[in-house]
mmCIF file of C-alpha atoms in Angstrom:
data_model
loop_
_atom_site.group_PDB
_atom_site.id
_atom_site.type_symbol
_atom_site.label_atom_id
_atom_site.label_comp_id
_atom_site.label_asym_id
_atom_site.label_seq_id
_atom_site.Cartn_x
_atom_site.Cartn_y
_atom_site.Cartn_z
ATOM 1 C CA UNK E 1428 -12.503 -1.280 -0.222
ATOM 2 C CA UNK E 1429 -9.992 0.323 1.919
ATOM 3 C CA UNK E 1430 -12.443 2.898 3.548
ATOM 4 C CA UNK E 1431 -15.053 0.212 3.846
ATOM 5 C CA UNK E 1432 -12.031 -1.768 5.580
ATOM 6 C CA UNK E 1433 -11.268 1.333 7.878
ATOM 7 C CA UNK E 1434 -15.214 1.994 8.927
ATOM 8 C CA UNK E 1435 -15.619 -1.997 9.559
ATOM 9 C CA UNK E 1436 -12.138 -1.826 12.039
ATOM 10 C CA UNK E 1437 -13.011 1.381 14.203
ATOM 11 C CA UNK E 1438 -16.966 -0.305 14.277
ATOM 12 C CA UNK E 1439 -15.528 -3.253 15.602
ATOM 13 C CA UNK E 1440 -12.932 -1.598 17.885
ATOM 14 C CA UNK E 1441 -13.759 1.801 18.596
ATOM 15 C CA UNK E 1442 -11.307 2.770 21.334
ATOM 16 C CA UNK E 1443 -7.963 1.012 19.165
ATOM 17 C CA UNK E 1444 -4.970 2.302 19.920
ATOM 18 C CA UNK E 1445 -3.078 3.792 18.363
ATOM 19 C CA UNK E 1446 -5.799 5.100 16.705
ATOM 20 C CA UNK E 1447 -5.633 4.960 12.630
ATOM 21 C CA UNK E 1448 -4.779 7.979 10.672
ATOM 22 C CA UNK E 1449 -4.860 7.536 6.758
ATOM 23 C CA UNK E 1450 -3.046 9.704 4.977
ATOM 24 C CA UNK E 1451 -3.742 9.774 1.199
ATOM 25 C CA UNK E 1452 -0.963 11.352 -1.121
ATOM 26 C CA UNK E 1453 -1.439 11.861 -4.756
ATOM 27 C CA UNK E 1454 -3.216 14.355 -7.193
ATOM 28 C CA UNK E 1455 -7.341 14.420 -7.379
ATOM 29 C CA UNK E 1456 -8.213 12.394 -10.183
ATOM 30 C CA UNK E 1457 -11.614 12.107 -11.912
ATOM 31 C CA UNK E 1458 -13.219 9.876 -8.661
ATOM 32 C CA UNK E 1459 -12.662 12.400 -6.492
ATOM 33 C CA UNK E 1460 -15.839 13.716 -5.499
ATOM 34 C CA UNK E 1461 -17.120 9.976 -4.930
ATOM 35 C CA UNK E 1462 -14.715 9.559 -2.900
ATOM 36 C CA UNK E 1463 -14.684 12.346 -0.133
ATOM 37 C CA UNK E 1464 -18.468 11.980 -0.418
ATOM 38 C CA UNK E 1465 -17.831 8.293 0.690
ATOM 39 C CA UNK E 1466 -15.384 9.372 3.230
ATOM 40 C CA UNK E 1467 -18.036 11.730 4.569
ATOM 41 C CA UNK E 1468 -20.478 8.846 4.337
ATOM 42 C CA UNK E 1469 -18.725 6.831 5.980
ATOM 43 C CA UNK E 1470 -17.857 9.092 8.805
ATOM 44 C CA UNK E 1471 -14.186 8.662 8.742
ATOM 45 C CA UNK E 1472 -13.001 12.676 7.810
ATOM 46 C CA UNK E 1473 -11.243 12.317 11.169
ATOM 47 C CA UNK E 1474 -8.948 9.387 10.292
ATOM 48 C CA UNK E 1475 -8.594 10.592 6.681
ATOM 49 C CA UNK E 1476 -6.551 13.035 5.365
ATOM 50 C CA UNK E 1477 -5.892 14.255 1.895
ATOM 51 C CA UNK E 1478 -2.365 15.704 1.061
ATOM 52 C CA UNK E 1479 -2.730 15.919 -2.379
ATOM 53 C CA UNK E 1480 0.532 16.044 -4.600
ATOM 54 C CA UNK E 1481 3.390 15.212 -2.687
ATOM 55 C CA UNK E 1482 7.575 15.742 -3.546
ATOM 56 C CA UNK E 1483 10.058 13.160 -3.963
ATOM 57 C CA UNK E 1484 11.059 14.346 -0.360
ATOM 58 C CA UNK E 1485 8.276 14.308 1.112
ATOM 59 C CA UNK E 1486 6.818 11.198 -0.382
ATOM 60 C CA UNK E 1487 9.875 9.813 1.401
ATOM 61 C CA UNK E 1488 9.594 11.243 4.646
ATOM 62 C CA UNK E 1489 5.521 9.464 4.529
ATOM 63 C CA UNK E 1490 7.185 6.524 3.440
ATOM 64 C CA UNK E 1491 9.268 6.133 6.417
ATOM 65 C CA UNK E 1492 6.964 7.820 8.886
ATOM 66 C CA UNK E 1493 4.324 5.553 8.259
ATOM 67 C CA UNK E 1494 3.283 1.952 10.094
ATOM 68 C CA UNK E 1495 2.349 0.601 6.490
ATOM 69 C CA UNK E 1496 1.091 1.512 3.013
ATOM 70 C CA UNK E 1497 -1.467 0.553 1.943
ATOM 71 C CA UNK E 1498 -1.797 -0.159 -1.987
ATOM 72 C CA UNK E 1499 -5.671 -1.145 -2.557
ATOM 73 C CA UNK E 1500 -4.759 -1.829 -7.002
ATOM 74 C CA UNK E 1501 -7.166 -3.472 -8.879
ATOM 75 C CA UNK E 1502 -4.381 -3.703 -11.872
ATOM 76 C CA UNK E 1503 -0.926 -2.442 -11.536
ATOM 77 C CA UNK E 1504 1.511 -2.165 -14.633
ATOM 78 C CA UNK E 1505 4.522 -2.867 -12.332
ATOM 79 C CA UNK E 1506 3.542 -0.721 -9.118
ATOM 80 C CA UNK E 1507 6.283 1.889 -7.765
ATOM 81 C CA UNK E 1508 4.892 3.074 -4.495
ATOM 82 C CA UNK E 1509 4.998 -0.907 -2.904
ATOM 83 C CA UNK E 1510 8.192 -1.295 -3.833
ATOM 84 C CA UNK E 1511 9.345 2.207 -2.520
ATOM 85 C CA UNK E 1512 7.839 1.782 0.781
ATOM 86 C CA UNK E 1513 9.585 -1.332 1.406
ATOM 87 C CA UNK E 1514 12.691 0.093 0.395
ATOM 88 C CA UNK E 1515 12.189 2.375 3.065
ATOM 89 C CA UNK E 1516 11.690 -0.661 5.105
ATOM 90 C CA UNK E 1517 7.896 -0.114 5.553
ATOM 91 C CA UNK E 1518 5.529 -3.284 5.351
ATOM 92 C CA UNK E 1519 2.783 -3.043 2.571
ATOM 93 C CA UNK E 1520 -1.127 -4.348 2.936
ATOM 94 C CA UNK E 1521 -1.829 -4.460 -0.583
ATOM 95 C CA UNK E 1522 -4.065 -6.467 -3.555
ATOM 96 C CA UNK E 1523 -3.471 -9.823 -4.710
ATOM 97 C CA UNK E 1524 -3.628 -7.792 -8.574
ATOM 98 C CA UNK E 1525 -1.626 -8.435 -11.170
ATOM 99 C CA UNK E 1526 1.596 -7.556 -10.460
ATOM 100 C CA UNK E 1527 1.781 -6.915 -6.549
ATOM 101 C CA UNK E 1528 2.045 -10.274 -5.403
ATOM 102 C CA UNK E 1529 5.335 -10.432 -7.198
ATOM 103 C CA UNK E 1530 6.558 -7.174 -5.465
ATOM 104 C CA UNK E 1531 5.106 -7.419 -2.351
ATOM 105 C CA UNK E 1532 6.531 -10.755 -1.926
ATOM 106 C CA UNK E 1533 6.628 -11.481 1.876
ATOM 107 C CA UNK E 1534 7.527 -7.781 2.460
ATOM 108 C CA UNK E 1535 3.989 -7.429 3.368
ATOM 109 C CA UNK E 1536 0.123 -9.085 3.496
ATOM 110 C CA UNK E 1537 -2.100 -9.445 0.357
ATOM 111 C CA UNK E 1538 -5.984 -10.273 0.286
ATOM 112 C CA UNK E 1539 -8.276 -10.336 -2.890
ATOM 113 C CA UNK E 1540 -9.133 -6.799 -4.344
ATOM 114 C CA UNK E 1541 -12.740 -7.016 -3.117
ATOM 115 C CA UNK E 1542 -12.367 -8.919 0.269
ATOM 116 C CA UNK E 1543 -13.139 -5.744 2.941
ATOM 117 C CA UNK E 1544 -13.100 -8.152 5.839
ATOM 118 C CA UNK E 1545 -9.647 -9.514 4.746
ATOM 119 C CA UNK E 1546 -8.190 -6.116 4.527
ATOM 120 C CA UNK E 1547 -9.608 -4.688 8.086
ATOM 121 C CA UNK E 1548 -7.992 -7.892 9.164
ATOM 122 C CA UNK E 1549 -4.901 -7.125 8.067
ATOM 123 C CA UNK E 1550 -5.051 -3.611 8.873
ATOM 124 C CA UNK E 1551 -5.559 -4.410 12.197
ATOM 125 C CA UNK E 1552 -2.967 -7.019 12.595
ATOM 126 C CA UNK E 1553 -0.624 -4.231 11.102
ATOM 127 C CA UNK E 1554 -1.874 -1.670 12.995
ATOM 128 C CA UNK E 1555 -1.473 -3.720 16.655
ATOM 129 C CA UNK E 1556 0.823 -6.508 16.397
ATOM 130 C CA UNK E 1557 4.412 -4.811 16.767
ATOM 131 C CA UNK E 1558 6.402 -7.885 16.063
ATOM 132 C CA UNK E 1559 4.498 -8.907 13.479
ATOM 133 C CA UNK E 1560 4.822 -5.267 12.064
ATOM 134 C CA UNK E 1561 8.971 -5.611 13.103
ATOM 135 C CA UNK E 1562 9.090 -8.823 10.914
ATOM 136 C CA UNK E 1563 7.097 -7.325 7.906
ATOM 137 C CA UNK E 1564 9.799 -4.556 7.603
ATOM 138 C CA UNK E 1565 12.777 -6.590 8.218
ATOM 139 C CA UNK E 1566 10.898 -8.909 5.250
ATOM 140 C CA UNK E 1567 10.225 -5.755 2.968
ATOM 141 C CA UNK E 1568 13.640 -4.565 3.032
ATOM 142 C CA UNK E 1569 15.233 -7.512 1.884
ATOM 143 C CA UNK E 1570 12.046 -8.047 -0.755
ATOM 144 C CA UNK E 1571 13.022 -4.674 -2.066
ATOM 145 C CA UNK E 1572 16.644 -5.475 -2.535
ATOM 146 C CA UNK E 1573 15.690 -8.298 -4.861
ATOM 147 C CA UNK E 1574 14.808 -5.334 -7.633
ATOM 148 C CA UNK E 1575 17.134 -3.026 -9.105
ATOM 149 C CA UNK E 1576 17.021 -0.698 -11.912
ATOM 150 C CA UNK E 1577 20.686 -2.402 -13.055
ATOM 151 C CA UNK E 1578 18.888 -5.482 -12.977
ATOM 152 C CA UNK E 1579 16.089 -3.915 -15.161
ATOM 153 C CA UNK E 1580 18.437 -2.790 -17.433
ATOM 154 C CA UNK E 1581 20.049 -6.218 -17.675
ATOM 155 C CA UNK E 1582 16.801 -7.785 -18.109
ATOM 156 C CA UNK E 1583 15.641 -5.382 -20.808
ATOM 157 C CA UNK E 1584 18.865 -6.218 -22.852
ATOM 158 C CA UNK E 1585 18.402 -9.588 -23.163
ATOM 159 C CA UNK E 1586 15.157 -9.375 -24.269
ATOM 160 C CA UNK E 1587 15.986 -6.841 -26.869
ATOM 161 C CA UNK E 1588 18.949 -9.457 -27.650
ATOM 162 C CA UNK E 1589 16.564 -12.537 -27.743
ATOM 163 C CA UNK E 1590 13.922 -10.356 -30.107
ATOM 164 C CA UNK E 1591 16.987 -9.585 -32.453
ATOM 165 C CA UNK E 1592 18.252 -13.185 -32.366
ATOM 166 C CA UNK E 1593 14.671 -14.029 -33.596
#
């Protein structure tokens, strides 16, 4: 969906400045292949880039050097790399998927897993719109605040205590 999102923005507006670059961080899983063939495809190996695995450091130095992330989930557990890019104060474009509307909260823009048109929208808006990119990050940094691993903690003891009560 993202790529498909990508090709339908730079169709649309082929001169947009600045000019998307998607960087993708992360190990080569078992899709792979599909999906540099669809890159290629798609003619976007000039806006795409693969990294590959990435350190702590540097996953924080894309966090903050980056407009937005972009989380494309079709099921998240809980979903680290949302919640770490706002904490960097970074706005997220991400899935309305199980758990990412919850932390994504207004720290970013959500649009259903399969909705390419919605997503180029809201890449674009991202991408362009510099206030509306100022207010995102000012709204993920106080969305990321709202989770802690104390509270986690906290919240994990009281369920063990309510289980144990039972």
């Amino acid at each position: 969906t993202l790529l498909l999102a990508l090709r339908r923005m730079l169709d649309r507006f082929p001169d947009l400045e600045p000019h998307p670059r998607l960087i993708v961080a992360g190990a080569q899983g078992w899709l792979s292949e599909s999906l540099f063939g669809q890159v290629h495809d798609l003619r976007l190996s000039q806006e795409v880039a693969f990294v590959g695995s990435v350190s702590q450091e540097e996953l924080v130095w894309l966090y903050n050097a980056a407009r937005f992330l972009v989380f494309p989930s079709l099921y998240e557990g809980f979903g680290l790399p949302p919640l770490e890019a706002m904490a960097c104060g970074t706005p997220v474009i991400a899935s309305r998927a199980a758990s990412l509307p919850e932390i994504v909260g207004d720290g970013g823009l959500l649009y259903d897993p399969d909705d390419t048109t919605g997503m180029a929208e809201g890449l674009l808006d991202v991408l362009t719109d510099v206030p509306t990119r100022a207010a995102l990050a000012e709204k993920a940094l106080a969305q990321a605040r709202r989770f802690s691993w104390a509270r986690t903690a906290e919240e994990t003891l009281r369920a063990y205590e309510f289980a144990v009560g039972r």
